[in-house]
Short mmCIF file of C-alpha atoms in Angstrom, two decimals:
data_model
loop_
_atom_site.label_atom_id
_atom_site.label_comp_id
_atom_site.label_asym_id
_atom_site.label_seq_id
_atom_site.Cartn_x
_atom_site.Cartn_y
_atom_site.Cartn_z
CA MET A 1 0.05 -0.15 0.05
CA GLU A 2 2.65 2.47 0.41
CA GLN A 3 4.78 1.71 -2.56
CA VAL A 4 1.40 2.28 -4.37
CA GLY A 5 0.90 5.40 -2.50
CA LEU A 6 4.12 6.66 -3.68
CA ALA A 7 3.07 6.17 -7.29
CA ALA A 8 -0.02 8.65 -6.11
CA ALA A 9 2.01 11.15 -5.81
CA ALA A 10 4.30 10.65 -7.87
CA SER A 11 2.07 10.44 -10.90
CA GLU A 12 0.44 13.56 -9.40
CA VAL A 13 3.54 15.19 -9.85
CA SER A 14 4.16 17.87 -12.68
CA LEU A 15 4.91 21.67 -13.45
CA TRP A 16 1.80 22.83 -13.33
CA SER A 17 1.15 21.17 -10.15
CA LEU A 18 4.37 22.42 -8.72
CA PHE A 19 3.41 25.71 -9.70
CA MET A 20 -0.69 25.74 -8.43
CA GLN A 21 1.05 23.93 -5.18
CA ALA A 22 3.78 26.67 -4.21
CA GLY A 23 3.42 29.41 -2.12
CA TRP A 24 2.69 33.07 -3.72
CA VAL A 25 6.14 34.52 -2.48
CA VAL A 26 7.65 31.16 -4.98
CA LYS A 27 4.48 31.59 -7.44
CA LEU A 28 5.29 35.79 -8.46
CA VAL A 29 9.32 34.14 -8.58
CA MET A 30 8.36 32.15 -11.40
CA ILE A 31 5.77 34.08 -13.30
CA GLY A 32 8.95 37.17 -12.61
CA LEU A 33 11.64 34.28 -14.44
CA LEU A 34 9.05 33.28 -17.12
CA GLY A 35 8.53 37.04 -17.49
CA ALA A 36 11.88 37.88 -18.09
CA SER A 37 13.38 35.20 -19.96
CA VAL A 38 10.30 35.36 -22.24
CA TRP A 39 11.96 39.30 -22.25
CA THR A 40 15.07 37.97 -23.17
CA TRP A 41 13.99 35.73 -25.76
CA ALA A 42 12.16 39.30 -27.57
CA ILE A 43 15.20 41.14 -27.12
CA VAL A 44 17.63 37.89 -28.95
CA ILE A 45 15.40 38.26 -31.49
CA ASP A 46 15.27 41.14 -32.09
CA LYS A 47 18.86 41.59 -31.99
CA TYR A 48 19.37 38.29 -34.81
CA VAL A 49 16.49 40.71 -36.70
CA SER A 50 18.74 43.55 -36.62
CA PHE A 51 22.94 42.76 -36.24
CA ALA A 52 21.89 40.76 -40.19
CA LYS A 53 20.13 43.29 -42.24
CA ALA A 54 23.32 46.02 -40.02
CA LYS A 55 25.41 43.55 -41.68
CA ARG A 56 23.97 43.57 -45.22
CA GLN A 57 22.89 47.47 -45.25
CA PHE A 58 27.77 47.42 -44.30
CA ASP A 59 28.26 44.84 -47.11
CA GLN A 60 25.80 47.65 -49.63
CA PHE A 61 27.42 50.36 -48.47
CA GLU A 62 30.57 49.97 -48.74
CA GLN A 63 29.96 48.21 -52.32
CA VAL A 64 28.59 50.94 -53.74
CA PHE A 65 31.13 53.34 -51.71
CA TRP A 66 33.70 51.72 -53.31
CA SER A 67 32.62 51.31 -56.72
CA GLY A 68 34.44 54.44 -58.50
CA GLN A 69 30.51 56.77 -58.26
CA SER A 70 31.29 59.74 -56.66
CA LEU A 71 30.62 61.90 -53.87
CA GLU A 72 28.37 63.96 -54.45
CA GLU A 73 26.21 62.10 -56.10
CA LEU A 74 26.33 59.68 -53.28
CA TYR A 75 25.94 62.25 -50.86
CA ARG A 76 22.72 63.02 -53.13
CA SER A 77 21.74 59.77 -53.43
CA LEU A 78 21.53 59.49 -49.52
CA ALA A 79 21.75 62.64 -47.93
CA ASP A 80 17.53 62.85 -47.38
CA ARG A 81 16.96 59.79 -46.44
CA GLN A 82 16.97 58.23 -42.51
CA ASN A 83 20.23 56.25 -42.05
CA THR A 84 22.42 54.20 -40.18
CA GLY A 85 25.65 52.46 -39.57
CA LEU A 86 28.29 53.44 -42.63
CA GLY A 87 25.50 55.88 -44.53
CA ALA A 88 25.29 57.99 -41.12
CA ILE A 89 28.85 57.98 -41.53
CA PHE A 90 29.42 59.34 -44.76
CA VAL A 91 26.44 61.90 -44.57
CA ALA A 92 28.15 63.10 -41.63
CA ALA A 93 30.84 64.20 -43.01
CA MET A 94 29.97 65.53 -45.80
CA ARG A 95 27.92 68.07 -44.43
CA GLU A 96 30.05 68.96 -42.46
CA TRP A 97 32.70 69.36 -45.36
CA LYS A 98 29.87 71.33 -47.72
CA LYS A 99 29.08 73.65 -44.91
CA SER A 100 32.68 74.07 -43.70
CA PHE A 101 34.09 75.24 -47.64
CA GLU A 102 30.46 77.14 -48.24
CA ARG A 103 31.55 79.60 -45.37
CA GLY A 104 35.13 79.40 -46.25
CA ALA A 105 36.74 77.21 -44.48
CA ARG A 106 39.91 78.69 -44.78
CA SER A 107 41.99 75.96 -42.09
CA PRO A 108 42.63 72.57 -43.16
CA ILE A 109 43.67 71.60 -40.38
CA GLY A 110 40.60 72.86 -38.50
CA LEU A 111 38.44 71.67 -41.11
CA GLN A 112 39.78 67.76 -40.83
CA MET A 113 38.91 68.36 -36.94
CA ARG A 114 35.56 69.08 -37.56
CA ILE A 115 34.67 66.05 -39.62
CA ASP A 116 36.54 63.67 -38.18
CA ARG A 117 34.44 64.64 -34.51
CA ALA A 118 30.82 64.29 -36.94
CA MET A 119 32.26 61.03 -37.72
CA ASP A 120 33.50 60.07 -33.37
CA VAL A 121 29.71 60.87 -32.67
CA THR A 122 27.98 59.79 -35.18
CA ILE A 123 30.46 56.31 -34.29
CA ALA A 124 29.04 56.88 -30.85
CA ARG A 125 25.11 57.01 -31.86
CA GLU A 126 24.93 54.45 -34.05
CA GLY A 127 26.56 52.43 -31.42
CA GLU A 128 24.55 52.71 -28.38
CA GLY A 129 21.65 51.54 -30.79
CA PHE A 130 24.05 48.62 -31.36
CA GLU A 131 24.42 48.33 -26.89
CA ALA A 132 20.70 49.52 -27.17
CA ARG A 133 18.61 47.13 -24.10
CA LEU A 134 22.58 44.26 -24.19
CA GLY A 135 22.00 45.82 -20.43
CA SER A 136 18.69 43.57 -19.95
CA LEU A 137 20.33 40.46 -20.99
CA ALA A 138 22.89 41.05 -18.36
CA THR A 139 21.46 41.94 -15.36
CA ILE A 140 19.00 38.84 -16.15
CA GLY A 141 21.93 36.80 -16.53
CA SER A 142 23.35 37.52 -13.52
CA ALA A 143 19.94 37.96 -11.09
CA GLY A 144 18.57 34.71 -12.37
CA PRO A 145 20.59 32.57 -10.45
CA PHE A 146 19.92 34.23 -6.95
CA ILE A 147 16.45 35.11 -7.52
CA GLY A 148 15.70 31.22 -9.01
CA LEU A 149 17.33 30.86 -5.70
CA PHE A 150 15.63 33.41 -3.23
CA GLY A 151 12.15 31.41 -4.24
CA THR A 152 13.79 27.43 -3.77
CA VAL A 153 14.73 28.83 0.07
CA VAL A 154 11.40 30.67 0.99
CA GLY A 155 9.89 27.20 -0.37
CA ILE A 156 11.70 25.02 0.96
CA MET A 157 11.27 27.31 3.91
CA THR A 158 7.67 26.46 3.71
CA SER A 159 8.03 22.72 3.11
CA PHE A 160 9.78 22.67 7.18
CA GLN A 161 7.48 23.86 8.41
CA ALA A 162 4.94 21.19 6.67
CA ILE A 163 7.15 18.16 7.63
CA ALA A 164 6.85 19.77 10.73
CA GLY A 165 3.37 20.30 10.84
CA SER A 166 2.59 16.95 10.36
CA LYS A 167 4.64 15.33 12.03
CA SER A 168 5.89 12.64 8.55
CA THR A 169 9.34 12.14 6.81
CA ASN A 170 7.69 9.43 4.35
CA LEU A 171 9.51 10.43 0.47
CA ALA A 172 5.83 11.87 -1.15
CA VAL A 173 5.25 14.77 2.16
CA VAL A 174 8.76 15.54 1.26
CA ALA A 175 9.14 15.30 -2.39
CA PRO A 176 6.64 17.71 -4.26
CA GLY A 177 7.44 20.93 -1.42
CA ILE A 178 10.80 19.70 -1.85
CA ALA A 179 10.58 20.07 -6.14
CA GLU A 180 8.24 23.11 -6.03
CA ALA A 181 11.29 24.42 -4.23
CA LEU A 182 13.56 23.41 -6.56
CA LEU A 183 11.49 24.60 -9.65
CA ALA A 184 12.57 28.45 -8.80
CA THR A 185 15.86 27.98 -9.46
CA ALA A 186 15.46 25.74 -12.09
CA ILE A 187 13.19 28.93 -14.22
CA GLY A 188 16.05 31.13 -13.18
CA LEU A 189 18.78 28.96 -14.97
CA VAL A 190 16.69 28.84 -17.76
CA ALA A 191 16.55 32.90 -17.75
CA ALA A 192 19.77 33.04 -17.29
CA ILE A 193 21.42 30.96 -19.39
CA PRO A 194 20.31 31.97 -22.67
CA ALA A 195 20.78 35.90 -21.76
CA VAL A 196 24.44 35.45 -20.03
CA ILE A 197 24.93 33.30 -23.70
CA ALA A 198 22.55 35.71 -25.99
CA TYR A 199 25.03 38.36 -24.32
CA ASN A 200 28.88 37.83 -24.97
CA LYS A 201 27.30 37.08 -28.71
CA PHE A 202 25.68 40.01 -29.47
CA MET A 203 27.89 41.92 -27.65
CA GLY A 204 31.07 41.07 -29.81
CA ASP A 205 29.14 40.87 -33.36
CA ALA A 206 28.13 45.01 -31.84
CA GLY A 207 31.94 45.86 -31.43
CA LYS A 208 32.48 43.80 -34.17
CA LEU A 209 29.96 46.51 -36.04
CA SER A 210 31.88 49.80 -34.29
CA ALA A 211 35.59 48.17 -35.08
CA ARG A 212 33.76 48.21 -38.93
CA MET A 213 32.15 51.91 -38.60
CA GLU A 214 35.64 53.25 -37.47
CA GLY A 215 37.86 51.48 -39.81
CA PHE A 216 35.57 52.96 -42.66
CA ALA A 217 35.73 56.49 -41.14
CA ASP A 218 39.85 56.60 -40.80
CA GLU A 219 39.51 55.65 -44.68
CA PHE A 220 36.98 57.86 -45.59
CA SER A 221 39.46 60.44 -43.51
CA ALA A 222 42.11 60.20 -45.38
CA ILE A 223 40.12 60.59 -48.79
CA LEU A 224 39.21 63.83 -47.79
CA SER A 225 41.97 64.61 -46.76
CA ARG A 226 43.89 64.53 -49.71
CA GLN A 227 40.42 66.66 -51.14
CA ILE A 228 40.85 69.26 -48.30
CA ASP A 229 44.80 69.64 -49.30
CA GLU A 230 43.67 69.56 -53.40
CA LYS A 231 40.32 72.34 -52.45
CA LEU A 232 42.83 74.33 -49.59
CA GLN A 233 45.99 75.00 -51.56
CA PRO A 234 45.36 77.06 -54.24
CA ARG A 235 43.56 78.83 -52.47
CA GLN A 236 45.54 80.07 -50.37
CA ALA A 237 47.99 79.95 -52.51
CA ALA A 238 47.20 82.76 -54.34
CA GLN A 239 45.88 84.58 -51.15
#
């Protein structure tokens, strides 16, 4: 009869039954961790799509930029658009270039510094966009296991109180309470592990894209530096 009772109790131990039997504190912990897990996967999907799109845009822009098309034509085609990535850096530099020459720029060093500053500001802004919401992944990854452990501790304390009240150490009595407490830790790990993996991956991808933008900015700065010398030297010689 005891074995039959144990089998019946074991058959009733399911994830849903463990959740429903848990105390309200443990339930709140589980619900919060499940919400964090959903939020993690929403960020993962969004970042995967956005990084893939950014890489395609980088490739397409570099293909057009190095195709031999004049800078003026490329600027006119992009000036009225909402640009991101390399396109935004290019437009920011060209806009500063044109404004400076329209106002009669005379110092090549000052003009070069203004163009470099415009590109640096754009790179920083684009980098912030790449890293947006990654902090949430870091928070979930670091705090998730501890939040789950908190639920487990509360659940085990409640289970021991129930054991003391029933004055029975039978496995059929002890196991469900311990299992529902450990479920909180399991859910915490389910939320935290993907968050940590995704954070590391996307931070690496963001770093690669930022390095790619900085490399393009350096190359474009060298191109503009040569053109600045070509335009300003005759003007300075005439003076």
